[in-house]
Structure formats: C-alpha cells, structure tokens
C-alpha cells in the first residue's frame, strides 16, 4: 500500500482556515480597532476579508502589521524572572491611540524644557497625531533626551492547549444541556410561548467622551468597575478611552484597560509601573472648569473650525503635578493644546500659530 502523504504543517500558509480561525482574527481586528490601530474603513474591510478567507495565510496577512491587542496579551517590557522580553515590533507595525498620545506627551515635555522650539513642536505634534505606524512615531522622538518606551511583543500563548481545554468544556456543557432538554420538555414549551416583542427595547445613549457629560459617565463607570476613581493615566477620545491603573495584587505593576461604554482589560499580563506615575483621583477633577475648557478650547487656542480630539489625564512632570492636557485639531491638521490642573486652573497654553 502506498504511503499516505505527510500531513501539512499548521504553519503552512496554504492550510485551510476553520471558522474558529476566522472568528479569532475578527476578534483581533475588533481589539485593534478599539485601540486605534485601524481606521473605520480599514477595519470594516479587513473584517469582511477575514470572513471570506480560505487559508491561514490570508488570515495572517490581515493581522501581520498589528500590535498584539487585548486578545493576545500585553505589550510588556519584561518577561517573568526579570529577563528582558525579546523582539520589538517592526517599524511598519500599526500605532495605537495610546502610542500617539505618549509620543505627543514626550514632544510636549521636550518643548517645555527647551529641546524644541514652538515651530518644531507644532509640526512634530501634527505628525504624531496623524502617524499610522510605530516607525513614524519613533522617528519623531529619536533625538529627544526622554523618549517613550517602545512596545514589545508579548509571549506566545499555547493556543493548542487553550483550544483543547475549550473543546472539552464545550463538550461537557453540551452534554449537560442535552440532559436538561431531555428531562424538562415543559420548560422548552414555556419558553417558546414568551413574546419577547411585547415591550420595546430600552436604548441608553452614551455621551461623547469629549464632553463633560462623557467624562462624568466615564468616571462613574470607572468607579463602579474598580471601586475607586484612581488612575495612573486616562486618555479620552470622542467614542473610546483608555485607562492605566495599579495592578490589584502588586503596586509596582500596572494594568491597561480600554473603554467603549464598559471596561475591558487591554493586557492579559501586567507591565512595570512608570517611575513618574502617581495615583490620580478622578474625583478631584473640577468638572465645571473642565466642561468650560472642552467647550471653548478651539476658540481659546485659535484653531479655525477646530474640535477637541482627545484629552489626557496624567502626572505631567514638566508642570510638576497631575494635569489634564486638551488637544484641538481641525480638518486641515492645524492643531494646538493646553494644560490645566485638576482644580481647573489653566497652567500652560500652546495656541495655534498662523
């Protein structure tokens, strides 16, 4: 009898994709979109292509330029046992909103301590806000004395073991459900008789986070989720936000979360806490003052037809205290920003210069 052909390696890009492979890639794309690595059009295009992909190679092509998002673990700087984590992302890797925000913060610090003049700072900040890859961001801070740490790849997870455990659990649940169905036919008949269309669905709108109503919603949801309003850093955009707080079991580490009406953990592991980070209580934010700044920032900073794109709450060392940096931009990339204390006092302004 002739020898059967060798089994094709799972790593072979020609290997046929399963439904679970396509679903997993879609989950990665969802997380990457939430983190700002993908724009809306690119995100929808990739999700559509993932749904029709026939091979693993096609699926890998859809995620090859992405940082590993929430579903695949963190961008930590160290492995366990104190060894350095190997492998920074290639320069062509997509940048997240938090990467852009940290680069802009570094440029702001460089402007404040005299490394950059006003013209350089304005131009480089505009480029950072529009940057799509980590390489573009790195180029902007290469000559600075203090640069944000580059994200690195997470450790590889044992997906085969996870899939095996998941299959066993699903089989057990399926068997249990079959037993219930066989023993309780009356319950099935009762459920079928319920008219779920009798009452209209309740829709609760979520305010834009670049308004004071959005900030209050974010703060209230944060307190409900964690039991306090303490953060190391929070960055709020119009429809999504990110937050960094101390790890619950070790104050020397932090955990990152994304927010879209609810909080999800960005990293499955923790990262070393920034030496400059301090505990910031969002309850200390003067909401009246912040609301006034958010509604008038474009006019105050002289950005024609500008809007608030995002604001960052963190311990900014160049102003010597926790503060809120509000960023304004218009459709032709004219931008400016200002810094205010949690109490509402405006500390610094960097207006648009014509």
Steps between C-alpha positions, in 0.01 A plus 500: 500500500637842406609730776247767582618857436645680802263722692536865412650711776264734680757773428458451123318811370314276251329313783123536487353735758227391743206707617672536837812639327293759317316590822828537690642738239180704509543529877856626451375759251228611742760560771739675261221734389412579863866586566520732199730287286243489221272766359131421449521430126810282529348314794178418314694397190722261696208347690324434169812337357544291816149364464569376147864387550568143386854446634707580809732703281217733403408547866857568608526769234216687673679520838868494407547875543310529830624515856369207699181643652297399803418147386866402466644661810689814595783706363709454810863600538615197702458129515454320826809441717636841397627408154453748218220423260641446152376650177373850450233545236620585146483864397207432265280379790179698547501757782231515770334812636700458821827489298410826329397659831826400669706634209315832513557512877875450441498781243316725745763427765778574251336832413464589868867439582635673190593207277253616235396847393136591440509437124671162535260395773190594299619319188610186684181485707292513182705217351465291818122540505480380139761222530379155400805287589742461790786589266349840426467570873852380579648736241341797676661430839836354397692818586323569831668440834189331643312267269195281566580130532436305181237225532630145461336177400329288767595144573345240272203327653437128470196527277483124445465439873239774529304360206512151651369623835229699326390194301477288817297769677265541204449126483419484871260792478338349193443170680353676802269707279382186318412341834300806604310505173416131527377524859305827480290525181246722678761772550565512126129539428466781756798689357360472148176661609667822626450802275829687517369772266230609744719779645726728292874474567651757735773700329731702725715746299863544604619864485814591308799481732635835377214672684465545874200264499724239343772551760251463786363182340854363463588586861179347638547180298864486611405530868232232457750268333796543739350636822700824479585773248881474521707479178860533390388630161175543307463606136149583378398531134149567370384135489761304693755537776789322668603485864807374687483412872703308756477123482270374779757262648824697448534877519825494299310385191216643294214368290351677197131512409300619199159661535206504257203532733664233719851403604700214351851403599747589225775271625480147635824568691631803686770757426759673718357819648653823371728658761335838439145372541293609799152408622253746346148514642255592224264617774732802542436622146307828499228399256363852459841633399575202275162535331566868432843423352369218279229723357725801435842343433492552121426872538747542786782341301411672172450186291259585213203262503689285750357234727630319805646171374598359839628589846752329726499484879841408642789618717676737263843564648564815298219678688586329827163348582213285367327690223264479204633567149229589246581461128321691223522439124311586183452323166817648350716379791543839668537421868571637845462395862482626855569364847284551805525381859244259641360798690427676169784755497649541152874435539632532144364571153656414167277690254492449126749731333406615151 
